[in-house]
Amino acid sequence: MPAWPGGPCPECGDDMPPNLITCQTCRALLNSDLQQSYVDIPQFVPLEEITIDEQTDSQGSVVMRSPLHQQATPIVLTEARGIFRNCPVCRKELKVPATYLDQSVCCNHCQAPFICDSTRVTEYFVASYVDCPHCSQRIRADREFTNQNVLCNHCSKPLHIQLK
């Protein structure tokens, strides 16, 4: 049968425009060659949670083990070499090596002295930096990636950046 030419619905009598499959009012099929079918909704089956066990090996690396993988992926624990923080006076970004934490330092831009307090480092630091243990390239990690497992953006190998 050709497409619906338009006109009154055979079930409810409402006028329907051409080229419709079902009536917009009563949902009846307008083409007698078609048959209405229903899709069975499948039963919900929750998936099993995958747990990841963390273990530290003798070299200080964290080894991630997943039930799906036969091999363990070593993640090297790497201490941050320093932080990027904003000057408390001029608000310009400064690169502060870890050796200067808990010491009095001066801003390179405005020469304002301040103490880079390590107990409050998470309040004011913008990012940390580290040298990748795999490829020795410098990595800048924003604050949300510090103390997290990450991949090096140069060699794509895993590491864990720690800020103490």
PDB file of C-alpha atoms in Angstrom:
ATOM      1  CA  MET A   1       0.000   0.000   0.000  1.00  0.00           C
ATOM      2  CA  PRO A   2       1.305   3.500  -0.713  1.00  0.00           C
ATOM      3  CA  ALA A   3       2.008   6.086   2.008  1.00  0.00           C
ATOM      4  CA  TRP A   4      -0.924   7.555   3.954  1.00  0.00           C
ATOM      5  CA  PRO A   5      -2.540  10.122   1.651  1.00  0.00           C
ATOM      6  CA  GLY A   6      -4.073  12.139   4.483  1.00  0.00           C
ATOM      7  CA  GLY A   7      -7.659  12.366   5.668  1.00  0.00           C
ATOM      8  CA  PRO A   8      -9.746  11.037   8.566  1.00  0.00           C
ATOM      9  CA  CYS A   9      -8.304   8.308  10.813  1.00  0.00           C
ATOM     10  CA  PRO A  10     -10.151   4.974  10.378  1.00  0.00           C
ATOM     11  CA  GLU A  11     -10.292   4.482  14.173  1.00  0.00           C
ATOM     12  CA  CYS A  12     -11.086   7.874  15.720  1.00  0.00           C
ATOM     13  CA  GLY A  13     -12.086   9.955  12.663  1.00  0.00           C
ATOM     14  CA  ASP A  14      -9.694  12.853  13.344  1.00  0.00           C
ATOM     15  CA  ASP A  15      -8.193  14.456  10.244  1.00  0.00           C
ATOM     16  CA  MET A  16      -4.523  13.455   9.802  1.00  0.00           C
ATOM     17  CA  PRO A  17      -1.972  14.981   7.393  1.00  0.00           C
ATOM     18  CA  PRO A  18      -0.327  12.823   4.687  1.00  0.00           C
ATOM     19  CA  ASN A  19       2.717  10.525   5.138  1.00  0.00           C
ATOM     20  CA  LEU A  20       2.003   9.504   8.755  1.00  0.00           C
ATOM     21  CA  ILE A  21       2.367   5.968  10.054  1.00  0.00           C
ATOM     22  CA  THR A  22       0.145   6.253  13.130  1.00  0.00           C
ATOM     23  CA  CYS A  23      -2.701   8.541  14.118  1.00  0.00           C
ATOM     24  CA  GLN A  24      -1.487  11.433  16.274  1.00  0.00           C
ATOM     25  CA  THR A  25      -4.603  11.181  18.443  1.00  0.00           C
ATOM     26  CA  CYS A  26      -5.310   7.470  19.026  1.00  0.00           C
ATOM     27  CA  ARG A  27      -1.965   5.942  17.814  1.00  0.00           C
ATOM     28  CA  ALA A  28      -3.780   3.548  15.428  1.00  0.00           C
ATOM     29  CA  LEU A  29      -1.859   2.359  12.352  1.00  0.00           C
ATOM     30  CA  LEU A  30      -2.928   4.311   9.255  1.00  0.00           C
ATOM     31  CA  ASN A  31      -1.454   1.792   6.784  1.00  0.00           C
ATOM     32  CA  SER A  32      -3.254  -1.582   6.749  1.00  0.00           C
ATOM     33  CA  ASP A  33      -0.115  -3.321   5.353  1.00  0.00           C
ATOM     34  CA  LEU A  34       1.804  -2.632   8.599  1.00  0.00           C
ATOM     35  CA  GLN A  35       1.538  -4.635  11.803  1.00  0.00           C
ATOM     36  CA  GLN A  36       2.122  -3.257  15.232  1.00  0.00           C
ATOM     37  CA  SER A  37       4.890  -4.934  17.229  1.00  0.00           C
ATOM     38  CA  TYR A  38       6.335  -4.373  20.642  1.00  0.00           C
ATOM     39  CA  VAL A  39       9.904  -4.388  21.862  1.00  0.00           C
ATOM     40  CA  ASP A  40      10.533  -6.470  24.943  1.00  0.00           C
ATOM     41  CA  ILE A  41      12.456  -4.578  27.581  1.00  0.00           C
ATOM     42  CA  PRO A  42      15.357  -6.770  28.732  1.00  0.00           C
ATOM     43  CA  GLN A  43      15.772  -7.594  32.396  1.00  0.00           C
ATOM     44  CA  PHE A  44      18.326  -5.418  34.222  1.00  0.00           C
ATOM     45  CA  VAL A  45      21.394  -7.391  35.274  1.00  0.00           C
ATOM     46  CA  PRO A  46      23.932  -5.404  37.346  1.00  0.00           C
ATOM     47  CA  LEU A  47      27.576  -5.878  36.402  1.00  0.00           C
ATOM     48  CA  GLU A  48      30.084  -7.175  38.920  1.00  0.00           C
ATOM     49  CA  GLU A  49      32.328  -4.495  40.418  1.00  0.00           C
ATOM     50  CA  ILE A  50      35.994  -4.701  39.498  1.00  0.00           C
ATOM     51  CA  THR A  51      38.257  -4.165  42.457  1.00  0.00           C
ATOM     52  CA  ILE A  52      41.817  -2.923  42.194  1.00  0.00           C
ATOM     53  CA  ASP A  53      44.300  -3.962  44.868  1.00  0.00           C
ATOM     54  CA  GLU A  54      47.243  -1.688  45.601  1.00  0.00           C
ATOM     55  CA  GLN A  55      50.509  -3.141  46.828  1.00  0.00           C
ATOM     56  CA  THR A  56      53.939  -1.588  47.224  1.00  0.00           C
ATOM     57  CA  ASP A  57      56.964  -3.502  45.972  1.00  0.00           C
ATOM     58  CA  SER A  58      60.561  -3.347  47.260  1.00  0.00           C
ATOM     59  CA  GLN A  59      61.517  -0.424  44.956  1.00  0.00           C
ATOM     60  CA  GLY A  60      58.746   1.787  46.342  1.00  0.00           C
ATOM     61  CA  SER A  61      56.486   1.382  43.317  1.00  0.00           C
ATOM     62  CA  VAL A  62      52.783   0.836  43.662  1.00  0.00           C
ATOM     63  CA  VAL A  63      51.643  -2.238  41.761  1.00  0.00           C
ATOM     64  CA  MET A  64      48.057  -2.143  40.531  1.00  0.00           C
ATOM     65  CA  ARG A  65      46.431  -5.538  40.110  1.00  0.00           C
ATOM     66  CA  SER A  66      43.088  -5.934  38.404  1.00  0.00           C
ATOM     67  CA  PRO A  67      41.137  -9.222  38.053  1.00  0.00           C
ATOM     68  CA  LEU A  68      40.817  -8.560  34.302  1.00  0.00           C
ATOM     69  CA  HIS A  69      44.542  -8.313  33.667  1.00  0.00           C
ATOM     70  CA  GLN A  70      47.031 -11.125  34.155  1.00  0.00           C
ATOM     71  CA  GLN A  71      49.979  -8.742  34.497  1.00  0.00           C
ATOM     72  CA  ALA A  72      50.410  -6.098  37.158  1.00  0.00           C
ATOM     73  CA  THR A  73      51.058  -2.526  36.062  1.00  0.00           C
ATOM     74  CA  PRO A  74      53.851  -0.901  38.122  1.00  0.00           C
ATOM     75  CA  ILE A  75      53.177   2.719  39.025  1.00  0.00           C
ATOM     76  CA  VAL A  76      56.271   4.541  40.220  1.00  0.00           C
ATOM     77  CA  LEU A  77      55.798   6.762  43.266  1.00  0.00           C
ATOM     78  CA  THR A  78      57.446  10.079  42.410  1.00  0.00           C
ATOM     79  CA  GLU A  79      57.911  12.956  44.825  1.00  0.00           C
ATOM     80  CA  ALA A  80      57.223  16.409  43.426  1.00  0.00           C
ATOM     81  CA  ARG A  81      60.359  18.484  42.843  1.00  0.00           C
ATOM     82  CA  GLY A  82      58.460  21.663  43.629  1.00  0.00           C
ATOM     83  CA  ILE A  83      55.273  23.625  43.234  1.00  0.00           C
ATOM     84  CA  PHE A  84      53.847  26.503  41.251  1.00  0.00           C
ATOM     85  CA  ARG A  85      52.080  29.001  43.482  1.00  0.00           C
ATOM     86  CA  ASN A  86      50.795  32.550  43.322  1.00  0.00           C
ATOM     87  CA  CYS A  87      52.605  35.357  45.127  1.00  0.00           C
ATOM     88  CA  PRO A  88      50.453  36.540  48.062  1.00  0.00           C
ATOM     89  CA  VAL A  89      51.111  40.198  47.130  1.00  0.00           C
ATOM     90  CA  CYS A  90      51.171  40.542  43.311  1.00  0.00           C
ATOM     91  CA  ARG A  91      49.378  37.222  42.514  1.00  0.00           C
ATOM     92  CA  LYS A  92      51.875  36.303  39.772  1.00  0.00           C
ATOM     93  CA  GLU A  93      52.775  32.642  39.423  1.00  0.00           C
ATOM     94  CA  LEU A  94      56.045  31.494  41.003  1.00  0.00           C
ATOM     95  CA  LYS A  95      57.971  28.245  40.693  1.00  0.00           C
ATOM     96  CA  VAL A  96      59.119  27.156  44.148  1.00  0.00           C
ATOM     97  CA  PRO A  97      61.468  24.145  44.494  1.00  0.00           C
ATOM     98  CA  ALA A  98      60.600  21.699  47.288  1.00  0.00           C
ATOM     99  CA  THR A  99      63.804  22.615  49.170  1.00  0.00           C
ATOM    100  CA  TYR A 100      62.376  26.114  49.807  1.00  0.00           C
ATOM    101  CA  LEU A 101      59.174  24.920  51.459  1.00  0.00           C
ATOM    102  CA  ASP A 102      58.967  26.168  55.095  1.00  0.00           C
ATOM    103  CA  GLN A 103      61.490  28.910  54.342  1.00  0.00           C
ATOM    104  CA  SER A 104      61.264  32.626  53.736  1.00  0.00           C
ATOM    105  CA  VAL A 105      61.363  33.404  50.020  1.00  0.00           C
ATOM    106  CA  CYS A 106      60.996  36.541  47.882  1.00  0.00           C
ATOM    107  CA  CYS A 107      58.797  37.010  44.841  1.00  0.00           C
ATOM    108  CA  ASN A 108      60.796  37.369  41.607  1.00  0.00           C
ATOM    109  CA  HIS A 109      58.345  39.990  40.331  1.00  0.00           C
ATOM    110  CA  CYS A 110      57.548  42.324  43.256  1.00  0.00           C
ATOM    111  CA  GLN A 111      60.353  41.288  45.697  1.00  0.00           C
ATOM    112  CA  ALA A 112      57.785  40.767  48.498  1.00  0.00           C
ATOM    113  CA  PRO A 113      59.059  38.348  51.172  1.00  0.00           C
ATOM    114  CA  PHE A 114      56.791  35.548  52.412  1.00  0.00           C
ATOM    115  CA  ILE A 115      57.070  32.136  54.037  1.00  0.00           C
ATOM    116  CA  CYS A 116      56.195  29.189  51.812  1.00  0.00           C
ATOM    117  CA  ASP A 117      54.387  27.179  54.516  1.00  0.00           C
ATOM    118  CA  SER A 118      54.274  23.434  53.698  1.00  0.00           C
ATOM    119  CA  THR A 119      51.431  22.750  56.151  1.00  0.00           C
ATOM    120  CA  ARG A 120      49.163  25.048  54.092  1.00  0.00           C
ATOM    121  CA  VAL A 121      50.601  24.197  50.661  1.00  0.00           C
ATOM    122  CA  THR A 122      47.340  22.758  49.330  1.00  0.00           C
ATOM    123  CA  GLU A 123      45.561  26.079  50.021  1.00  0.00           C
ATOM    124  CA  TYR A 124      47.627  28.220  47.664  1.00  0.00           C
ATOM    125  CA  PHE A 125      49.470  26.023  45.197  1.00  0.00           C
ATOM    126  CA  VAL A 126      48.420  25.966  41.551  1.00  0.00           C
ATOM    127  CA  ALA A 127      50.384  22.958  40.294  1.00  0.00           C
ATOM    128  CA  SER A 128      53.317  20.715  41.099  1.00  0.00           C
ATOM    129  CA  TYR A 129      56.171  19.656  38.878  1.00  0.00           C
ATOM    130  CA  VAL A 130      58.152  16.449  38.659  1.00  0.00           C
ATOM    131  CA  ASP A 131      60.673  14.771  36.360  1.00  0.00           C
ATOM    132  CA  CYS A 132      59.202  11.607  34.839  1.00  0.00           C
ATOM    133  CA  PRO A 133      61.103   8.558  36.182  1.00  0.00           C
ATOM    134  CA  HIS A 134      60.694   6.819  32.815  1.00  0.00           C
ATOM    135  CA  CYS A 135      61.730   9.476  30.269  1.00  0.00           C
ATOM    136  CA  SER A 136      63.203  12.233  32.535  1.00  0.00           C
ATOM    137  CA  GLN A 137      60.964  14.890  30.962  1.00  0.00           C
ATOM    138  CA  ARG A 138      59.535  17.652  33.181  1.00  0.00           C
ATOM    139  CA  ILE A 139      55.814  17.258  33.922  1.00  0.00           C
ATOM    140  CA  ARG A 140      53.551  19.987  35.256  1.00  0.00           C
ATOM    141  CA  ALA A 141      50.592  18.517  37.123  1.00  0.00           C
ATOM    142  CA  ASP A 142      47.682  20.748  38.103  1.00  0.00           C
ATOM    143  CA  ARG A 143      46.548  20.513  41.704  1.00  0.00           C
ATOM    144  CA  GLU A 144      43.784  17.968  40.978  1.00  0.00           C
ATOM    145  CA  PHE A 145      46.365  15.536  39.544  1.00  0.00           C
ATOM    146  CA  THR A 146      48.813  15.838  42.447  1.00  0.00           C
ATOM    147  CA  ASN A 147      48.640  12.807  44.787  1.00  0.00           C
ATOM    148  CA  GLN A 148      46.981  10.857  41.946  1.00  0.00           C
ATOM    149  CA  ASN A 149      47.970   8.124  39.499  1.00  0.00           C
ATOM    150  CA  VAL A 150      48.658   9.796  36.139  1.00  0.00           C
ATOM    151  CA  LEU A 151      50.240   9.044  32.768  1.00  0.00           C
ATOM    152  CA  CYS A 152      53.262  10.983  31.552  1.00  0.00           C
ATOM    153  CA  ASN A 153      52.220  13.167  28.632  1.00  0.00           C
ATOM    154  CA  HIS A 154      55.601  12.490  26.946  1.00  0.00           C
ATOM    155  CA  CYS A 155      56.018   8.702  27.222  1.00  0.00           C
ATOM    156  CA  SER A 156      52.495   7.635  28.399  1.00  0.00           C
ATOM    157  CA  LYS A 157      53.861   5.537  31.278  1.00  0.00           C
ATOM    158  CA  PRO A 158      52.139   5.550  34.685  1.00  0.00           C
ATOM    159  CA  LEU A 159      53.395   7.381  37.766  1.00  0.00           C
ATOM    160  CA  HIS A 160      52.022   8.661  41.052  1.00  0.00           C
ATOM    161  CA  ILE A 161      52.930  12.248  41.887  1.00  0.00           C
ATOM    162  CA  GLN A 162      53.246  12.799  45.630  1.00  0.00           C
ATOM    163  CA  LEU A 163      53.409  16.165  47.339  1.00  0.00           C
ATOM    164  CA  LYS A 164      54.580  15.969  50.914  1.00  0.00           C
TER     165      LYS A 164
END
